[in-house]
Amino acid sequence: MANYSRRTMLKTMCMGTVAALAIPSLPGNKDSEEKKHFITLSFDDGFKKSSIRTAEIYEKYNLSACINVIATAHLPGFELPNEFHDWPVGDFGLWNELKERGHEIMMHGYKHANKSEMPFEEARTLILKCIDYFSKNLKGFEPKQSIFNFPFNASTPQLEEWLPSQVKAFRSGGPAINPVPHKDQHKLTCSAFGPGNCEDHLDSEIEKLLAQPTGWLVYNTHGLDDEGWGPVSSVYLDNLLERLIAIKTVEIIPAGKALAGF
Ligand SMILES: [Zn+2]
């Protein structure tokens, strides 16, 4: 080292950098680590204030939010499915604006019916009406690229068999950690916690994901702060995204985008 002129040393260091960049799989080369922990926070029910705030927080980190809305919840005469829906919801003016800003707006039912408690034909008709409403009211909506997020995460084997003929994939209840996004992945399962604040539960689900070598956590969130079933606070969401984007193996991604390449 003592014999190296400053110029020679700089040249050697530069060449070393080039060599490292040329070998992307070099052990310990952190920049080459692939994303292997996918996280989708799947926000249901389309509360107006929460959806606007969620989108703003995601935008702060240059991320796309995953917002699942009920086709008819903004229309007069909409019957609330239960008391956990008793807040103002957005309309398709807002959904089009958020989609335009890069967020994902997906289906959460025509009227938030529990499809495991009705005949197949009735459930099928409601889903087709939901697809039709989104097609007519959400700009750029493509059914075959969309995700149907079952209200109450309640599906039936018969619906699950039929639905991939209409949409890219559907979300129902089940294990929170899915295989990483891949071809022909039509069924996503998720966990959720409520009716109280779900932050501790979500933290523990994220810990479980990160303890695995790989996986895709789909977690069913709802409103922010005082809105919806099992909310998180907006401060928590902001801090969570900041914490997660610092982890090199994590990719925060909406469900449709995760499956878009397949
Ligand atoms: Zn819901």
CSV table of C-alpha atoms and ligand atoms in Angstrom, one decimal:
chain,number,residue,atom,x,y,z
A,1,MET,CA,0.0,0.0,0.0
A,2,ALA,CA,2.8,2.4,0.9
A,3,ASN,CA,4.2,2.1,-2.7
A,4,TYR,CA,0.9,3.1,-4.3
A,5,SER,CA,0.7,6.6,-5.5
A,6,ARG,CA,-2.5,8.4,-4.7
A,7,ARG,CA,-3.5,8.3,-8.4
A,8,THR,CA,-2.9,4.5,-8.7
A,9,MET,CA,-4.8,3.9,-5.5
A,10,LEU,CA,-7.9,5.8,-6.7
A,11,LYS,CA,-7.8,4.0,-10.0
A,12,THR,CA,-7.6,0.6,-8.1
A,13,MET,CA,-10.5,1.6,-5.9
A,14,CYS,CA,-12.6,2.7,-8.8
A,15,MET,CA,-11.9,-0.6,-10.6
A,16,GLY,CA,-12.9,-2.4,-7.4
A,17,THR,CA,-16.3,-0.7,-7.5
A,18,VAL,CA,-16.9,-1.5,-11.1
A,19,ALA,CA,-16.0,-5.2,-10.4
A,20,ALA,CA,-18.5,-5.3,-7.5
A,21,LEU,CA,-21.3,-3.8,-9.6
A,22,ALA,CA,-20.6,-6.3,-12.3
A,23,ILE,CA,-21.3,-9.2,-10.0
A,24,PRO,CA,-24.8,-8.6,-8.7
A,25,SER,CA,-25.0,-11.8,-6.7
A,26,LEU,CA,-21.8,-11.1,-4.8
A,27,PRO,CA,-22.3,-12.3,-1.2
A,28,GLY,CA,-22.8,-9.3,1.1
A,29,ASN,CA,-23.5,-6.9,-1.7
A,30,LYS,CA,-26.6,-5.4,-0.1
A,31,ASP,CA,-27.7,-3.5,-3.2
A,32,SER,CA,-28.2,-6.7,-5.1
A,33,GLU,CA,-30.6,-8.2,-2.5
A,34,GLU,CA,-33.9,-9.1,-4.1
A,35,LYS,CA,-37.2,-8.1,-2.6
A,36,LYS,CA,-38.6,-11.2,-0.9
A,37,HIS,CA,-41.0,-9.9,1.7
A,38,PHE,CA,-44.1,-8.5,0.0
A,39,ILE,CA,-46.6,-6.5,2.1
A,40,THR,CA,-50.0,-5.5,1.0
A,41,LEU,CA,-52.2,-3.5,3.4
A,42,SER,CA,-55.6,-4.0,1.9
A,43,PHE,CA,-57.8,-1.1,3.0
A,44,ASP,CA,-61.5,-1.9,2.9
A,45,ASP,CA,-64.8,-0.1,2.9
A,46,GLY,CA,-63.8,3.3,1.3
A,47,PHE,CA,-64.4,5.7,4.1
A,48,LYS,CA,-63.8,9.2,2.7
A,49,LYS,CA,-61.6,10.8,5.3
A,50,SER,CA,-59.5,7.6,5.8
A,51,SER,CA,-59.0,7.0,2.1
A,52,ILE,CA,-57.8,10.5,1.5
A,53,ARG,CA,-55.5,10.4,4.4
A,54,THR,CA,-54.2,6.9,3.5
A,55,ALA,CA,-53.4,8.0,0.0
A,56,GLU,CA,-51.5,11.1,1.3
A,57,ILE,CA,-49.4,9.0,3.7
A,58,TYR,CA,-48.6,6.5,0.9
A,59,GLU,CA,-47.7,9.3,-1.4
A,60,LYS,CA,-45.2,10.7,1.2
A,61,TYR,CA,-43.2,7.5,0.6
A,62,ASN,CA,-43.9,7.3,-3.1
A,63,LEU,CA,-46.0,4.2,-2.6
A,64,SER,CA,-49.4,3.1,-4.0
A,65,ALA,CA,-52.2,2.4,-1.6
A,66,CYS,CA,-54.5,-0.6,-2.0
A,67,ILE,CA,-58.1,0.7,-1.4
A,68,ASN,CA,-61.1,-1.6,-1.8
A,69,VAL,CA,-64.5,0.1,-2.1
A,70,ILE,CA,-68.2,-0.9,-2.2
A,71,ALA,CA,-69.8,-0.2,-5.6
A,72,THR,CA,-73.0,1.4,-4.2
A,73,ALA,CA,-72.0,2.7,-0.7
A,74,HIS,CA,-72.1,6.3,-1.8
A,75,LEU,CA,-75.6,6.1,-3.3
A,76,PRO,CA,-78.7,7.3,-1.5
A,77,GLY,CA,-80.6,4.5,0.2
A,78,PHE,CA,-77.5,2.3,0.8
A,79,GLU,CA,-78.1,0.0,3.7
A,80,LEU,CA,-75.2,-0.1,6.2
A,81,PRO,CA,-74.0,-3.8,6.6
A,82,ASN,CA,-73.4,-3.1,10.3
A,83,GLU,CA,-72.4,-0.3,12.7
A,84,PHE,CA,-68.8,-0.4,11.6
A,85,HIS,CA,-69.7,1.3,8.3
A,86,ASP,CA,-71.4,4.3,9.8
A,87,TRP,CA,-69.0,7.0,8.4
A,88,PRO,CA,-69.1,9.0,5.2
A,89,VAL,CA,-67.7,7.1,2.2
A,90,GLY,CA,-66.0,8.4,-0.9
A,91,ASP,CA,-67.7,8.4,-4.3
A,92,PHE,CA,-66.4,7.5,-7.8
A,93,GLY,CA,-65.2,11.1,-8.2
A,94,LEU,CA,-62.7,10.5,-5.4
A,95,TRP,CA,-61.9,6.9,-6.5
A,96,ASN,CA,-61.1,8.1,-10.0
A,97,GLU,CA,-58.9,10.9,-8.6
A,98,LEU,CA,-57.0,8.5,-6.3
A,99,LYS,CA,-56.5,6.0,-9.1
A,100,GLU,CA,-55.2,8.8,-11.4
A,101,ARG,CA,-52.7,9.6,-8.6
A,102,GLY,CA,-51.4,6.0,-8.8
A,103,HIS,CA,-53.4,4.2,-6.1
A,104,GLU,CA,-55.2,1.0,-6.6
A,105,ILE,CA,-59.0,1.0,-6.4
A,106,MET,CA,-60.5,-2.5,-6.3
A,107,MET,CA,-63.8,-4.1,-5.7
A,108,HIS,CA,-65.2,-4.8,-2.2
A,109,GLY,CA,-68.7,-6.0,-3.3
A,110,TYR,CA,-71.8,-4.4,-4.9
A,111,LYS,CA,-73.4,-3.8,-1.5
A,112,HIS,CA,-71.2,-5.6,1.0
A,113,ALA,CA,-73.2,-8.7,1.3
A,114,ASN,CA,-72.0,-11.9,3.0
A,115,LYS,CA,-71.7,-14.2,0.0
A,116,SER,CA,-71.3,-17.3,2.1
A,117,GLU,CA,-74.8,-16.9,3.4
A,118,MET,CA,-76.7,-16.8,0.1
A,119,PRO,CA,-77.3,-19.1,-2.9
A,120,PHE,CA,-74.5,-19.3,-5.5
A,121,GLU,CA,-76.6,-17.6,-8.3
A,122,GLU,CA,-77.5,-14.7,-6.0
A,123,ALA,CA,-73.8,-14.1,-5.0
A,124,ARG,CA,-72.7,-14.5,-8.7
A,125,THR,CA,-75.2,-11.9,-9.8
A,126,LEU,CA,-74.0,-9.4,-7.1
A,127,ILE,CA,-70.4,-9.9,-8.2
A,128,LEU,CA,-71.3,-9.4,-11.9
A,129,LYS,CA,-73.2,-6.2,-10.9
A,130,CYS,CA,-70.2,-5.0,-9.0
A,131,ILE,CA,-67.8,-5.7,-12.0
A,132,ASP,CA,-70.3,-3.9,-14.2
A,133,TYR,CA,-70.5,-0.9,-11.9
A,134,PHE,CA,-66.7,-0.5,-11.7
A,135,SER,CA,-66.4,-1.0,-15.5
A,136,LYS,CA,-68.8,1.9,-16.1
A,137,ASN,CA,-67.6,4.3,-13.3
A,138,LEU,CA,-63.9,3.8,-12.7
A,139,LYS,CA,-61.7,5.0,-15.6
A,140,GLY,CA,-59.3,2.4,-16.8
A,141,PHE,CA,-60.8,-0.4,-14.8
A,142,GLU,CA,-60.1,-3.8,-16.3
A,143,PRO,CA,-61.9,-6.7,-14.8
A,144,LYS,CA,-59.3,-9.3,-15.8
A,145,GLN,CA,-56.6,-7.2,-14.0
A,146,SER,CA,-58.7,-6.6,-10.9
A,147,ILE,CA,-58.9,-8.2,-7.5
A,148,PHE,CA,-62.3,-9.0,-5.9
A,149,ASN,CA,-62.1,-8.5,-2.1
A,150,PHE,CA,-64.9,-10.5,-0.5
A,151,PRO,CA,-66.9,-8.6,2.1
A,152,PHE,CA,-66.3,-10.2,5.5
A,153,ASN,CA,-63.6,-12.2,3.7
A,154,ALA,CA,-66.5,-14.7,3.2
A,155,SER,CA,-66.4,-16.8,0.1
A,156,THR,CA,-67.5,-20.3,-0.9
A,157,PRO,CA,-65.7,-23.1,-2.8
A,158,GLN,CA,-68.2,-22.7,-5.7
A,159,LEU,CA,-67.6,-18.9,-6.0
A,160,GLU,CA,-63.8,-19.4,-5.7
A,161,GLU,CA,-63.9,-21.8,-8.6
A,162,TRP,CA,-66.0,-19.5,-10.8
A,163,LEU,CA,-64.5,-16.1,-10.0
A,164,PRO,CA,-61.1,-16.5,-11.8
A,165,SER,CA,-63.0,-16.6,-15.1
A,166,GLN,CA,-64.0,-12.9,-14.3
A,167,VAL,CA,-61.1,-11.4,-12.4
A,168,LYS,CA,-57.4,-11.7,-11.9
A,169,ALA,CA,-57.7,-12.8,-8.3
A,170,PHE,CA,-59.8,-12.6,-5.2
A,171,ARG,CA,-59.1,-12.1,-1.5
A,172,SER,CA,-60.8,-14.2,1.1
A,173,GLY,CA,-60.0,-15.2,4.7
A,174,GLY,CA,-57.2,-17.6,5.6
A,175,PRO,CA,-53.5,-17.5,6.4
A,176,ALA,CA,-52.1,-14.0,6.2
A,177,ILE,CA,-48.9,-15.1,4.6
A,178,ASN,CA,-49.3,-16.1,0.9
A,179,PRO,CA,-46.6,-17.4,-1.5
A,180,VAL,CA,-44.8,-14.6,-3.2
A,181,PRO,CA,-46.6,-13.3,-6.3
A,182,HIS,CA,-46.6,-15.8,-9.1
A,183,LYS,CA,-48.5,-16.9,-12.2
A,184,ASP,CA,-52.0,-18.4,-11.8
A,185,GLN,CA,-52.2,-17.0,-8.2
A,186,HIS,CA,-56.0,-16.5,-8.2
A,187,LYS,CA,-56.6,-16.8,-4.4
A,188,LEU,CA,-55.2,-14.5,-1.8
A,189,THR,CA,-55.9,-15.0,1.8
A,190,CYS,CA,-55.6,-12.4,4.6
A,191,SER,CA,-55.9,-11.8,8.3
A,192,ALA,CA,-57.5,-8.9,10.1
A,193,PHE,CA,-58.2,-7.8,13.7
A,194,GLY,CA,-61.1,-5.9,15.2
A,195,PRO,CA,-63.3,-4.2,16.1
A,196,GLY,CA,-60.7,-2.4,18.2
A,197,ASN,CA,-57.3,-1.0,17.1
A,198,CYS,CA,-55.4,-3.6,15.1
A,199,GLU,CA,-51.8,-2.2,15.3
A,200,ASP,CA,-50.4,-4.8,17.7
A,201,HIS,CA,-51.8,-7.6,15.7
A,202,LEU,CA,-50.5,-6.1,12.4
A,203,ASP,CA,-47.1,-5.7,14.0
A,204,SER,CA,-47.0,-9.3,15.0
A,205,GLU,CA,-48.1,-10.5,11.5
A,206,ILE,CA,-45.2,-8.4,10.0
A,207,GLU,CA,-42.8,-10.0,12.5
A,208,LYS,CA,-43.9,-13.4,11.4
A,209,LEU,CA,-43.4,-12.5,7.8
A,210,LEU,CA,-39.9,-11.2,8.4
A,211,ALA,CA,-39.0,-14.3,10.3
A,212,GLN,CA,-39.6,-16.3,7.2
A,213,PRO,CA,-37.2,-16.4,4.3
A,214,THR,CA,-39.8,-15.2,1.9
A,215,GLY,CA,-43.6,-14.6,1.6
A,216,TRP,CA,-46.4,-12.1,0.9
A,217,LEU,CA,-48.4,-10.7,3.8
A,218,VAL,CA,-51.8,-9.6,2.8
A,219,TYR,CA,-53.4,-7.8,5.8
A,220,ASN,CA,-56.9,-6.5,5.7
A,221,THR,CA,-57.0,-3.0,7.2
A,222,HIS,CA,-60.0,-0.7,7.2
A,223,GLY,CA,-60.2,2.9,8.3
A,224,LEU,CA,-57.8,5.3,10.0
A,225,ASP,CA,-58.0,6.8,13.5
A,226,ASP,CA,-61.7,6.7,14.5
A,227,GLU,CA,-63.2,5.2,11.4
A,228,GLY,CA,-64.1,1.6,10.6
A,229,TRP,CA,-63.7,-1.8,12.1
A,230,GLY,CA,-60.2,-2.5,13.5
A,231,PRO,CA,-58.6,0.8,12.6
A,232,VAL,CA,-54.9,1.9,12.8
A,233,SER,CA,-54.0,5.5,13.6
A,234,SER,CA,-52.7,7.7,10.8
A,235,VAL,CA,-49.5,8.3,12.9
A,236,TYR,CA,-49.0,4.6,13.2
A,237,LEU,CA,-49.4,4.1,9.4
A,238,ASP,CA,-46.9,6.9,8.7
A,239,ASN,CA,-44.3,5.4,11.1
A,240,LEU,CA,-45.0,1.9,9.8
A,241,LEU,CA,-44.3,2.8,6.2
A,242,GLU,CA,-41.2,4.7,7.2
A,243,ARG,CA,-39.9,1.7,9.1
A,244,LEU,CA,-40.8,-0.8,6.4
A,245,ILE,CA,-39.2,1.0,3.4
A,246,ALA,CA,-35.9,1.0,5.3
A,247,ILE,CA,-35.9,-2.8,5.2
A,248,LYS,CA,-34.2,-3.8,2.0
A,249,THR,CA,-36.0,-7.1,1.5
A,250,VAL,CA,-39.5,-5.5,1.9
A,251,GLU,CA,-41.7,-4.3,-0.9
A,252,ILE,CA,-44.9,-2.6,-0.1
A,253,ILE,CA,-47.2,-3.2,-3.0
A,254,PRO,CA,-50.9,-3.2,-3.8
A,255,ALA,CA,-52.3,-6.6,-4.7
A,256,GLY,CA,-53.2,-5.9,-8.3
A,257,LYS,CA,-49.8,-4.5,-9.0
A,258,ALA,CA,-48.1,-7.5,-7.4
A,259,LEU,CA,-49.9,-9.8,-9.8
A,260,ALA,CA,-49.8,-7.5,-12.8
A,261,GLY,CA,-46.7,-9.2,-14.4
A,262,PHE,CA,-48.3,-12.7,-14.3
B,1,ZN,ZN,-65.9,-4.5,4.4
